[in-house]
Coordinates of N, CA and C and ligand atoms in Angstrom, one line a residue:
M266 N 23.9 -54.8 43.0 CA 24.8 -53.7 43.0 C 26.2 -54.1 43.4
L267 N 27.2 -53.7 42.7 CA 28.6 -53.9 43.0 C 29.2 -52.5 43.5
E268 N 29.8 -52.5 44.6 CA 30.3 -51.3 45.2 C 31.7 -51.4 45.6
L269 N 32.6 -50.5 45.1 CA 34.0 -50.4 45.6 C 34.0 -49.1 46.4
K270 N 34.4 -49.2 47.7 CA 34.5 -48.1 48.6 C 35.9 -47.8 49.1
N271 N 36.5 -46.7 48.6 CA 37.8 -46.3 49.1 C 38.9 -47.4 49.0
I272 N 39.0 -48.0 47.9 CA 39.9 -49.1 47.7 C 41.3 -48.7 47.5
D273 N 42.2 -49.2 48.3 CA 43.7 -49.1 48.1 C 44.3 -50.4 47.7
V274 N 45.0 -50.5 46.7 CA 45.7 -51.8 46.4 C 47.2 -51.5 46.1
F275 N 48.0 -52.3 46.7 CA 49.5 -52.2 46.6 C 50.1 -53.4 45.9
Y276 N 51.2 -53.2 45.2 CA 52.1 -54.3 44.8 C 53.4 -53.9 45.5
D277 N 53.7 -54.7 46.6 CA 54.8 -54.3 47.4 C 54.6 -52.9 47.9
N278 N 55.6 -52.0 47.5 CA 55.4 -50.6 48.0 C 54.7 -49.7 46.9
I279 N 54.4 -50.3 45.8 CA 53.8 -49.5 44.7 C 52.3 -49.5 44.9
Q280 N 51.8 -48.3 45.0 CA 50.3 -48.2 45.2 C 49.7 -48.1 43.8
A281 N 48.9 -49.1 43.5 CA 48.3 -49.2 42.1 C 46.9 -48.6 42.1
L282 N 46.2 -48.6 43.3 CA 44.8 -48.0 43.4 C 44.8 -47.1 44.6
K283 N 44.2 -45.9 44.4 CA 44.2 -44.9 45.5 C 42.7 -44.5 45.8
E284 N 42.2 -45.0 46.8 CA 40.8 -44.6 47.2 C 39.8 -44.7 46.1
V285 N 39.8 -45.8 45.4 CA 38.9 -46.0 44.3 C 37.5 -46.2 44.8
N286 N 36.6 -45.4 44.2 CA 35.1 -45.6 44.5 C 34.5 -45.8 43.1
L287 N 33.7 -46.9 43.1 CA 33.0 -47.2 41.8 C 31.8 -48.1 42.1
T288 N 30.7 -47.8 41.4 CA 29.6 -48.7 41.6 C 29.1 -49.1 40.2
V289 N 28.5 -50.4 40.2 CA 27.9 -50.9 38.9 C 26.6 -51.4 39.4
G290 N 25.5 -50.8 38.9 CA 24.2 -51.2 39.3 C 23.7 -52.4 38.4
E291 N 22.8 -53.2 39.0 CA 22.3 -54.3 38.2 C 21.7 -53.9 36.9
G292 N 22.1 -54.6 35.8 CA 21.6 -54.3 34.4 C 22.4 -53.2 33.7
E293 N 23.3 -52.6 34.4 CA 24.1 -51.5 33.7 C 25.2 -52.1 32.8
M294 N 25.7 -51.3 31.8 CA 26.9 -51.6 31.1 C 27.8 -50.4 31.3
V295 N 28.9 -50.6 32.1 CA 29.8 -49.5 32.5 C 31.2 -49.8 32.0
T296 N 31.9 -48.7 31.6 CA 33.3 -48.9 31.2 C 34.2 -48.1 32.2
L297 N 35.4 -48.7 32.4 CA 36.5 -48.1 33.1 C 37.6 -47.8 32.1
I298 N 37.9 -46.5 31.8 CA 38.8 -46.2 30.8 C 40.1 -45.6 31.4
G299 N 41.2 -45.8 30.8 CA 42.4 -45.2 31.2 C 43.6 -45.7 30.4
A300 N 44.7 -45.0 30.5 CA 45.9 -45.4 29.8 C 46.6 -46.6 30.3
N301 N 47.5 -47.1 29.7 CA 48.3 -48.3 30.1 C 48.9 -47.9 31.5
G302 N 48.7 -48.8 32.5 CA 49.3 -48.7 33.8 C 48.5 -47.8 34.7
A303 N 47.3 -47.4 34.3 CA 46.4 -46.5 35.1 C 45.8 -47.3 36.3
G304 N 45.7 -48.6 36.2 CA 45.1 -49.3 37.3 C 43.8 -50.1 36.9
K305 N 43.5 -50.2 35.7 CA 42.3 -50.9 35.2 C 42.3 -52.4 35.6
S306 N 43.3 -53.1 35.2 CA 43.4 -54.5 35.5 C 43.3 -54.8 37.0
T307 N 44.1 -53.9 37.7 CA 44.1 -54.1 39.2 C 42.7 -53.9 39.8
T308 N 41.9 -53.0 39.2 CA 40.6 -52.8 39.7 C 39.7 -54.1 39.5
L309 N 39.8 -54.7 38.3 CA 39.1 -55.9 38.0 C 39.6 -57.1 38.9
R310 N 40.9 -57.1 39.1 CA 41.5 -58.2 39.9 C 41.1 -58.0 41.4
A311 N 40.9 -56.8 41.8 CA 40.4 -56.6 43.2 C 39.0 -57.1 43.4
I312 N 38.2 -56.8 42.4 CA 36.8 -57.2 42.4 C 36.7 -58.8 42.5
S313 N 37.5 -59.4 41.6 CA 37.4 -60.9 41.5 C 38.2 -61.6 42.5
G314 N 38.8 -60.9 43.5 CA 39.5 -61.5 44.6 C 40.9 -61.9 44.4
L315 N 41.5 -61.4 43.3 CA 42.9 -61.8 42.9 C 43.9 -60.8 43.5
N316 N 43.5 -59.6 43.8 CA 44.4 -58.6 44.5 C 43.6 -58.1 45.7
K317 N 44.0 -58.5 46.9 CA 43.2 -58.0 48.0 C 43.5 -56.5 48.3
P318 N 42.5 -55.7 48.5 CA 42.7 -54.4 48.9 C 43.3 -54.3 50.3
K319 N 44.2 -53.3 50.5 CA 44.8 -53.1 51.8 C 43.8 -52.2 52.7
K320 N 43.0 -51.4 52.0 CA 42.1 -50.6 52.6 C 40.8 -50.5 51.8
G321 N 39.7 -50.3 52.5 CA 38.4 -50.1 51.8 C 37.7 -51.5 51.7
E322 N 36.5 -51.4 51.0 CA 35.6 -52.5 51.1 C 35.0 -52.7 49.7
I323 N 34.8 -54.0 49.3 CA 34.0 -54.3 48.1 C 32.8 -55.1 48.5
K324 N 31.6 -54.5 48.0 CA 30.4 -55.2 48.4 C 29.7 -55.7 47.1
F325 N 29.0 -56.8 47.2 CA 28.2 -57.3 46.1 C 26.9 -57.8 46.6
K326 N 25.8 -57.2 46.1 CA 24.5 -57.5 46.6 C 24.4 -57.3 48.2
G327 N 25.1 -56.3 48.6 CA 25.0 -56.0 50.1 C 26.0 -56.7 50.9
R328 N 26.7 -57.7 50.4 CA 27.6 -58.5 51.2 C 29.0 -58.1 50.9
V329 N 29.9 -58.1 51.9 CA 31.3 -57.7 51.7 C 32.0 -58.9 51.1
I330 N 32.6 -58.7 49.9 CA 33.2 -59.8 49.2 C 34.7 -59.7 49.2
S331 N 35.2 -58.5 49.7 CA 36.7 -58.3 49.6 C 37.5 -59.2 50.5
S332 N 36.8 -60.0 51.4 CA 37.6 -60.9 52.2 C 37.4 -62.4 51.7
L333 N 36.6 -62.5 50.6 CA 36.4 -63.9 50.1 C 37.4 -64.4 49.1
K334 N 37.5 -65.7 49.0 CA 38.4 -66.3 48.0 C 37.9 -66.0 46.6
A335 N 38.8 -66.0 45.6 CA 38.4 -65.8 44.2 C 37.3 -66.8 43.8
S336 N 37.5 -68.1 44.2 CA 36.6 -69.1 43.7 C 35.2 -68.9 44.3
D337 N 35.1 -68.4 45.5 CA 33.7 -68.1 46.1 C 33.1 -66.9 45.3
I338 N 33.9 -65.9 44.9 CA 33.4 -64.8 44.2 C 32.8 -65.2 42.9
V339 N 33.5 -66.1 42.2 CA 32.9 -66.6 40.9 C 31.6 -67.2 41.2
R340 N 31.5 -68.0 42.2 CA 30.2 -68.7 42.5 C 29.1 -67.8 42.9
M341 N 29.5 -66.6 43.4 CA 28.4 -65.6 43.7 C 27.9 -65.0 42.5
G342 N 28.6 -65.2 41.3 CA 28.0 -64.6 40.1 C 28.8 -63.5 39.4
I343 N 30.1 -63.5 39.8 CA 31.0 -62.5 39.1 C 32.1 -63.2 38.3
S344 N 32.0 -63.1 37.0 CA 33.0 -63.8 36.1 C 33.9 -62.8 35.5
H345 N 35.2 -63.1 35.5 CA 36.3 -62.2 35.0 C 36.9 -62.8 33.7
V346 N 36.9 -62.0 32.7 CA 37.6 -62.4 31.5 C 38.9 -61.6 31.4
P347 N 40.0 -62.3 31.8 CA 41.3 -61.5 31.9 C 41.8 -61.1 30.6
E348 N 42.8 -60.2 30.7 CA 43.5 -59.7 29.5 C 44.2 -60.8 28.8
G349 N 44.2 -60.7 27.5 CA 45.1 -61.6 26.7 C 44.6 -63.0 26.4
R350 N 43.2 -63.1 26.4 CA 42.6 -64.3 25.8 C 43.2 -65.6 26.3
R351 N 43.1 -65.9 27.6 CA 43.7 -67.1 28.1 C 42.8 -68.3 28.0
I352 N 42.6 -68.7 26.8 CA 41.8 -70.0 26.5 C 42.8 -71.2 26.6
F353 N 42.2 -72.4 26.6 CA 43.0 -73.6 26.6 C 43.2 -73.9 25.1
A354 N 44.5 -73.6 24.6 CA 44.8 -73.6 23.2 C 44.7 -75.0 22.6
N355 N 44.9 -76.0 23.4 CA 45.0 -77.4 22.9 C 43.6 -78.1 22.9
M356 N 42.6 -77.4 23.5 CA 41.3 -78.0 23.6 C 40.4 -77.5 22.5
T357 N 39.3 -78.2 22.2 CA 38.4 -77.7 21.2 C 37.6 -76.5 21.8
V358 N 36.8 -75.9 20.9 CA 35.9 -74.8 21.4 C 34.9 -75.4 22.4
M359 N 34.3 -76.5 22.1 CA 33.3 -77.1 23.1 C 34.0 -77.4 24.4
E360 N 35.2 -78.0 24.4 CA 35.9 -78.4 25.6 C 36.2 -77.2 26.4
N361 N 36.6 -76.1 25.8 CA 36.8 -74.8 26.5 C 35.6 -74.3 27.2
L362 N 34.4 -74.4 26.5 CA 33.2 -74.0 27.1 C 32.8 -74.8 28.3
E363 N 33.1 -76.1 28.1 CA 32.7 -77.0 29.2 C 33.5 -76.7 30.5
M364 N 34.8 -76.2 30.3 CA 35.6 -75.8 31.5 C 34.9 -74.7 32.2
G365 N 34.2 -73.8 31.5 CA 33.5 -72.7 32.1 C 32.4 -73.2 33.0
A366 N 31.7 -74.3 32.6 CA 30.6 -74.8 33.4 C 31.1 -75.5 34.6
Y367 N 32.3 -76.1 34.6 CA 32.8 -76.7 35.8 C 32.9 -75.7 37.0
I368 N 33.3 -74.5 36.6 CA 33.6 -73.5 37.6 C 32.3 -73.3 38.5
R369 N 31.2 -73.4 37.8 CA 29.9 -73.1 38.5 C 29.5 -74.3 39.3
G370 N 30.1 -75.5 39.0 CA 29.8 -76.7 39.8 C 28.6 -77.4 39.3
D371 N 27.6 -76.8 38.7 CA 26.4 -77.5 38.2 C 26.5 -77.7 36.7
R372 N 26.5 -78.9 36.3 CA 26.7 -79.2 34.9 C 25.4 -79.8 34.3
G373 N 24.3 -79.5 35.0 CA 23.0 -80.2 34.7 C 22.5 -79.9 33.3
N374 N 22.7 -78.7 32.8 CA 22.1 -78.2 31.6 C 23.1 -77.8 30.5
L375 N 24.2 -78.6 30.4 CA 25.2 -78.2 29.5 C 24.8 -77.9 28.0
K376 N 23.9 -78.7 27.5 CA 23.5 -78.6 26.1 C 22.8 -77.2 25.9
R377 N 21.9 -76.9 26.8 CA 21.2 -75.6 26.7 C 22.2 -74.5 26.9
D378 N 23.2 -74.6 27.7 CA 24.2 -73.6 27.9 C 25.0 -73.4 26.7
Y379 N 25.4 -74.5 26.0 CA 26.2 -74.3 24.8 C 25.3 -73.6 23.8
D380 N 24.1 -74.0 23.7 CA 23.2 -73.4 22.7 C 23.1 -71.9 22.9
E381 N 23.0 -71.5 24.2 CA 22.9 -70.0 24.5 C 24.1 -69.3 24.0
V382 N 25.3 -69.9 24.3 CA 26.6 -69.2 23.9 C 26.6 -69.2 22.3
F383 N 26.2 -70.3 21.7 CA 26.3 -70.4 20.2 C 25.3 -69.4 19.6
S384 N 24.2 -69.2 20.2 CA 23.3 -68.2 19.6 C 23.8 -66.8 19.7
L385 N 24.6 -66.5 20.7 CA 25.3 -65.2 20.8 C 26.5 -65.1 19.8
F386 N 27.2 -66.2 19.7 CA 28.4 -66.2 18.9 C 28.4 -67.3 17.8
P387 N 27.7 -66.9 16.7 CA 27.6 -67.9 15.6 C 28.9 -68.4 15.1
R388 N 30.0 -67.6 15.2 CA 31.3 -68.0 14.7 C 31.8 -69.2 15.6
L389 N 31.5 -69.2 16.8 CA 31.9 -70.3 17.7 C 31.1 -71.6 17.3
K390 N 29.9 -71.4 17.0 CA 29.1 -72.6 16.6 C 29.6 -73.3 15.4
E391 N 30.0 -72.4 14.4 CA 30.6 -73.0 13.2 C 31.9 -73.7 13.4
R392 N 32.5 -73.4 14.5 CA 33.9 -73.9 14.8 C 33.9 -74.7 16.1
K393 N 32.8 -75.3 16.4 CA 32.7 -75.9 17.8 C 33.7 -77.1 18.0
N394 N 34.1 -77.8 17.0 CA 35.1 -78.9 17.1 C 36.5 -78.5 16.8
Q395 N 36.7 -77.2 16.5 CA 38.0 -76.7 16.1 C 38.9 -76.6 17.4
I396 N 40.2 -76.8 17.2 CA 41.2 -76.6 18.3 C 41.3 -75.1 18.5
A397 N 41.1 -74.7 19.8 CA 41.0 -73.3 20.1 C 42.2 -72.5 19.6
G398 N 43.4 -73.1 19.7 CA 44.6 -72.4 19.3 C 44.7 -72.0 17.9
T399 N 43.8 -72.6 17.0 CA 43.8 -72.3 15.6 C 42.8 -71.3 15.2
L400 N 42.0 -70.8 16.2 CA 41.0 -69.8 15.9 C 41.8 -68.4 15.7
S401 N 41.1 -67.5 15.0 CA 41.7 -66.2 14.8 C 41.7 -65.5 16.2
G402 N 42.4 -64.4 16.3 CA 42.5 -63.7 17.5 C 41.1 -63.2 18.0
G403 N 40.3 -62.7 17.1 CA 38.9 -62.3 17.5 C 38.1 -63.4 18.0
E404 N 38.2 -64.6 17.3 CA 37.4 -65.8 17.8 C 37.9 -66.3 19.1
Q405 N 39.2 -66.2 19.4 CA 39.7 -66.6 20.7 C 39.1 -65.7 21.8
Q406 N 39.0 -64.4 21.5 CA 38.4 -63.5 22.5 C 36.9 -63.9 22.7
M407 N 36.2 -64.2 21.6 CA 34.8 -64.6 21.7 C 34.7 -65.8 22.6
L408 N 35.7 -66.8 22.4 CA 35.6 -68.0 23.2 C 35.9 -67.7 24.7
A409 N 36.8 -66.8 24.9 CA 37.1 -66.4 26.3 C 35.8 -65.9 27.0
I410 N 35.1 -65.1 26.2 CA 33.8 -64.5 26.8 C 32.8 -65.6 26.9
G411 N 32.7 -66.4 25.9 CA 31.7 -67.5 26.0 C 32.0 -68.5 27.1
R412 N 33.2 -68.7 27.4 CA 33.6 -69.6 28.5 C 33.2 -69.0 29.8
A413 N 33.4 -67.7 30.0 CA 33.0 -67.0 31.2 C 31.4 -67.1 31.3
L414 N 30.7 -67.0 30.2 CA 29.2 -67.0 30.3 C 28.7 -68.4 30.7
M415 N 29.5 -69.4 30.5 CA 29.1 -70.8 30.9 C 28.9 -70.9 32.4
A416 N 29.6 -70.0 33.1 CA 29.5 -70.0 34.6 C 28.2 -69.3 35.0
K417 N 27.4 -68.8 34.1 CA 26.1 -68.1 34.4 C 26.3 -66.9 35.3
P418 N 27.2 -66.0 34.9 CA 27.4 -64.8 35.8 C 26.3 -63.8 35.8
K419 N 26.1 -63.1 36.9 CA 25.2 -62.0 36.9 C 26.0 -60.8 36.4
Y420 N 27.3 -60.7 36.8 CA 28.2 -59.7 36.4 C 29.3 -60.2 35.6
L421 N 29.7 -59.6 34.5 CA 30.8 -60.0 33.7 C 31.8 -58.9 33.6
L422 N 33.0 -59.2 34.0 CA 34.1 -58.2 34.0 C 35.0 -58.5 32.8
L423 N 35.3 -57.5 32.0 CA 36.0 -57.8 30.8 C 37.3 -56.9 30.7
D424 N 38.4 -57.5 30.6 CA 39.7 -56.7 30.6 C 40.2 -56.6 29.2
E425 N 40.0 -55.4 28.6 CA 40.4 -55.0 27.3 C 40.2 -56.1 26.2
P426 N 39.0 -56.4 26.0 CA 38.7 -57.4 24.9 C 39.1 -57.0 23.5
S427 N 39.3 -55.7 23.3 CA 39.7 -55.2 22.0 C 41.2 -55.3 21.7
M428 N 42.0 -55.7 22.7 CA 43.4 -55.6 22.6 C 44.0 -56.4 21.4
G429 N 44.7 -55.7 20.5 CA 45.4 -56.4 19.4 C 44.5 -56.9 18.3
L430 N 43.2 -56.4 18.3 CA 42.3 -56.9 17.3 C 41.9 -55.8 16.3
A431 N 41.6 -56.2 15.1 CA 41.2 -55.2 14.0 C 39.8 -54.6 14.4
P432 N 39.6 -53.3 14.0 CA 38.4 -52.6 14.4 C 37.1 -53.3 14.0
L433 N 37.1 -54.0 12.9 CA 35.9 -54.6 12.5 C 35.4 -55.8 13.4
I434 N 36.4 -56.5 13.8 CA 36.1 -57.7 14.7 C 35.7 -57.1 16.1
V435 N 36.4 -56.0 16.5 CA 36.1 -55.4 17.8 C 34.6 -54.9 17.8
K436 N 34.2 -54.3 16.7 CA 32.8 -53.9 16.5 C 31.8 -55.1 16.7
E437 N 32.2 -56.2 16.1 CA 31.4 -57.4 16.2 C 31.3 -57.8 17.7
I438 N 32.4 -57.9 18.3 CA 32.5 -58.3 19.7 C 31.7 -57.4 20.6
F439 N 31.9 -56.1 20.4 CA 31.1 -55.1 21.3 C 29.6 -55.2 21.1
S440 N 29.2 -55.4 19.8 CA 27.8 -55.5 19.6 C 27.2 -56.8 20.2
I441 N 28.0 -57.8 20.3 CA 27.6 -59.0 21.0 C 27.5 -58.7 22.6
L442 N 28.5 -57.9 23.0 CA 28.4 -57.6 24.5 C 27.2 -56.8 24.8
E443 N 26.8 -55.9 23.9 CA 25.5 -55.2 24.1 C 24.3 -56.1 24.2
N444 N 24.3 -57.2 23.3 CA 23.3 -58.2 23.4 C 23.3 -58.9 24.7
I445 N 24.5 -59.3 25.2 CA 24.6 -60.0 26.4 C 24.0 -59.1 27.6
N446 N 24.3 -57.8 27.5 CA 23.8 -56.9 28.5 C 22.3 -56.8 28.4
K447 N 21.7 -56.7 27.2 CA 20.3 -56.6 27.0 C 19.6 -57.9 27.6
L448 N 20.3 -59.0 27.5 CA 19.7 -60.3 27.9 C 19.8 -60.4 29.5
G449 N 20.4 -59.4 30.1 CA 20.3 -59.4 31.6 C 21.6 -59.5 32.3
T450 N 22.7 -59.6 31.6 CA 24.0 -59.7 32.4 C 24.6 -58.3 32.5
T451 N 25.0 -57.9 33.7 CA 25.6 -56.6 34.0 C 27.1 -56.7 33.5
I452 N 27.5 -55.6 32.9 CA 28.9 -55.6 32.3 C 29.7 -54.5 32.9
L453 N 31.0 -54.8 33.3 CA 32.0 -53.8 33.5 C 33.2 -54.1 32.5
L454 N 33.4 -53.1 31.6 CA 34.3 -53.2 30.5 C 35.5 -52.3 30.7
V455 N 36.7 -52.9 30.8 CA 37.9 -52.1 30.9 C 38.5 -51.8 29.6
E456 N 38.8 -50.6 29.2 CA 39.3 -50.3 27.9 C 40.3 -49.2 27.9
Q457 N 41.3 -49.3 27.0 CA 42.2 -48.2 26.7 C 41.6 -47.3 25.6
N458 N 40.8 -48.0 24.7 CA 40.2 -47.3 23.6 C 38.9 -46.6 24.0
A459 N 39.0 -45.3 24.5 CA 37.9 -44.7 25.1 C 36.7 -44.5 24.1
N460 N 37.0 -44.1 22.9 CA 35.9 -43.9 21.9 C 35.0 -45.1 21.7
M461 N 35.7 -46.2 21.5 CA 34.9 -47.5 21.2 C 34.1 -47.9 22.5
A462 N 34.7 -47.7 23.6 CA 34.0 -48.2 24.8 C 32.8 -47.2 25.2
L463 N 33.0 -45.9 25.0 CA 32.0 -45.0 25.3 C 30.8 -45.2 24.4
N464 N 31.0 -45.6 23.2 CA 29.9 -45.8 22.2 C 29.0 -47.0 22.6
V465 N 29.4 -47.9 23.4 CA 28.6 -49.1 23.7 C 28.1 -49.1 25.1
T466 N 28.6 -48.2 26.0 CA 28.2 -48.3 27.4 C 27.3 -47.2 27.8
D467 N 26.7 -47.4 29.0 CA 25.8 -46.4 29.6 C 26.5 -45.3 30.4
R468 N 27.5 -45.8 31.1 CA 28.2 -44.9 32.1 C 29.7 -45.3 32.0
A469 N 30.5 -44.2 32.4 CA 31.9 -44.5 32.4 C 32.7 -43.8 33.5
Y470 N 33.8 -44.5 33.9 CA 34.7 -43.9 34.9 C 36.1 -43.8 34.1
I471 N 36.8 -42.7 34.4 CA 38.1 -42.5 33.9 C 39.1 -42.6 35.0
I472 N 40.1 -43.5 34.9 CA 41.1 -43.7 35.9 C 42.5 -43.2 35.4
K473 N 43.2 -42.5 36.3 CA 44.5 -42.1 36.0 C 45.4 -42.2 37.2
N474 N 46.6 -42.8 37.0 CA 47.5 -43.0 38.1 C 46.8 -43.6 39.3
G475 N 45.9 -44.6 39.1 CA 45.3 -45.2 40.3 C 44.2 -44.5 40.9
K476 N 43.8 -43.4 40.4 CA 42.7 -42.6 41.0 C 41.6 -42.4 39.9
I477 N 40.3 -42.4 40.4 CA 39.2 -42.1 39.5 C 39.2 -40.6 39.4
E478 N 39.3 -40.2 38.1 CA 39.3 -38.8 37.8 C 38.0 -38.2 37.5
L479 N 37.1 -39.1 36.9 CA 35.9 -38.6 36.3 C 34.9 -39.7 36.2
E480 N 33.6 -39.4 36.4 CA 32.5 -40.4 36.3 C 31.4 -39.6 35.5
G481 N 30.8 -40.3 34.6 CA 29.6 -39.6 33.9 C 28.9 -40.6 32.9
R482 N 27.9 -40.0 32.3 CA 27.2 -40.8 31.3 C 28.1 -40.9 30.0
S483 N 28.2 -42.0 29.5 CA 29.1 -42.2 28.3 C 28.8 -41.3 27.2
K484 N 27.5 -41.0 26.9 CA 27.1 -40.1 25.9 C 27.8 -38.7 26.1
D485 N 27.7 -38.2 27.3 CA 28.2 -36.9 27.6 C 29.7 -36.8 27.5
L486 N 30.4 -37.9 27.9 CA 31.9 -37.9 27.8 C 32.3 -38.0 26.4
L487 N 31.5 -38.7 25.5 CA 31.9 -38.7 24.1 C 31.9 -37.3 23.5
K488 N 30.9 -36.5 23.9 CA 30.8 -35.1 23.4 C 32.0 -34.3 23.8
D489 N 32.5 -34.6 25.0 CA 33.7 -33.8 25.5 C 35.0 -34.0 24.8
E490 N 35.1 -35.2 24.2 CA 36.4 -35.6 23.7 C 36.9 -34.8 22.6
Ligands
ADP145 P1 46.2 -51.0 33.5 O1 45.4 -52.3 33.6 O2 45.4 -49.8 33.6 O3 47.2 -51.1 32.4 P2 47.4 -52.1 35.9 O4 46.3 -52.3 36.8 O5 47.9 -53.4 35.2 O6 47.1 -51.0 34.8 O7 48.7 -51.5 36.7 C1 48.6 -50.5 37.6 C2 50.0 -50.2 38.2 O8 50.4 -51.3 39.0 C3 51.1 -50.0 37.2 O9 51.9 -49.0 37.7 C4 51.7 -51.3 37.1 O10 53.1 -51.2 36.7 C5 51.6 -51.8 38.5 N1 51.5 -53.3 38.5 C6 50.6 -54.1 37.9 N2 50.8 -55.4 38.2 C7 51.9 -55.4 38.9 C8 52.6 -56.5 39.5 N3 52.2 -57.8 39.4 N4 53.7 -56.2 40.3 C9 54.1 -54.9 40.5 N5 53.4 -53.9 39.9 C10 52.4 -54.1 39.2
ADP146 P1 43.7 -63.7 11.9 O1 45.0 -63.6 11.2 O2 42.7 -62.7 11.6 O3 43.8 -64.0 13.4 P2 43.6 -66.4 10.8 O4 44.1 -66.1 9.4 O5 44.5 -67.0 11.8 O6 43.0 -65.1 11.4 O7 42.4 -67.3 10.7 C1 41.3 -67.0 9.8 C2 40.3 -68.1 9.9 O8 40.8 -69.4 9.6 C3 39.7 -68.2 11.2 O9 38.3 -68.3 11.1 C4 40.2 -69.4 11.9 O10 39.3 -70.0 12.7 C5 40.6 -70.3 10.7 N1 41.8 -71.1 10.9 C6 43.0 -70.6 11.2 N2 43.9 -71.6 11.4 C7 43.2 -72.8 11.2 C8 43.5 -74.2 11.2 N3 44.7 -74.6 11.5 N4 42.5 -75.1 11.0 C9 41.3 -74.6 10.8 N5 40.9 -73.3 10.7 C10 41.8 -72.4 10.9

C-alpha cells in the first residue's frame, strides 16, 4: 500500500499541494485526474522523492519514504515515467531498456527482462535495434514505459502518457497498461483526459488547485460526467 497523508508541497511561496490524501492499494489501477496546473505532476514527484513535502507523510508498505532519496525509492519498487517521454534519443531501443535495468542494480536476467517487455510491446520488439529518436511519438512513450518496467517495479507511476498522441495509439497504450496491471504491477496514472483514464482504471481521484476534490470508483465517476 502507498499512502499520502496530508501532503503539502511548495515551490518557493507557491503552494502546489494542499493536504493531499491519497492511497493506492497493491494490485489497483488508480487515476489522478485534473486540469493543467492542478498538481498532478507534483503529486507523482512527491511520491518518487523529487519534491519533498513540507508537511505530511508518504508511506510505502508501512515504511515512511518521504525522507528517502529518489534513488532509494526506485529501489524499493516505485518507478516513475515522467511527462514528455524522456528517452535517450541517440540510443537504440535495447540500449534504452538496458538503462532501466541499471537502475535496479541487478542485471542478472537481462534477456528474460527484454523478452517480458517485448511480449507486452510487440512494436518495440520489431524495432529493437532502431535509434529511439526515430520512433513515432507513441512508440517513444511505449519505450519510456518499457524502460521503467526493466527496473521491476511493484508500483508504476505514469505522468500523462497520452499527451500529444493520437487517440488510436493512446488506446493501444492504455490497453497494454491494463495488461501490465493484470500481471501484477500496481498503477497510478495521472491524466488530463478524464474519460480515457476513467475507462481503464478501478478508482479515481480528482485534483483541483492542489486539493483532492473527489474520490470514487471510476465507473461511477464516468456516469456522472
Ligand atoms: P499538473 O501536473 O496538474 O499540470 P503541476 O503539478 O505541474 O500540475 O503544477 C502544480 C502547480 O505548481 C502549478 O501552479 C504550477 O505552476 C506550479 N509549479 C509546478 N512546477 C513548478 C516549478 N518547478 N516551479 C514553480 N512552480 C511550479
Ligand atoms: P508519427 O508521425 O505518428 O509520430 P512517424 O511518421 O514519425 O510517426 O513514424 C512512423 C513509423 O516510421 C514509426 O513506426 C517509426 O518507428 C518509423 N520511423 C520513423 N522515422 C524512422 C527512421 N528514421 N528510420 C526508421 N524508421 C523510422
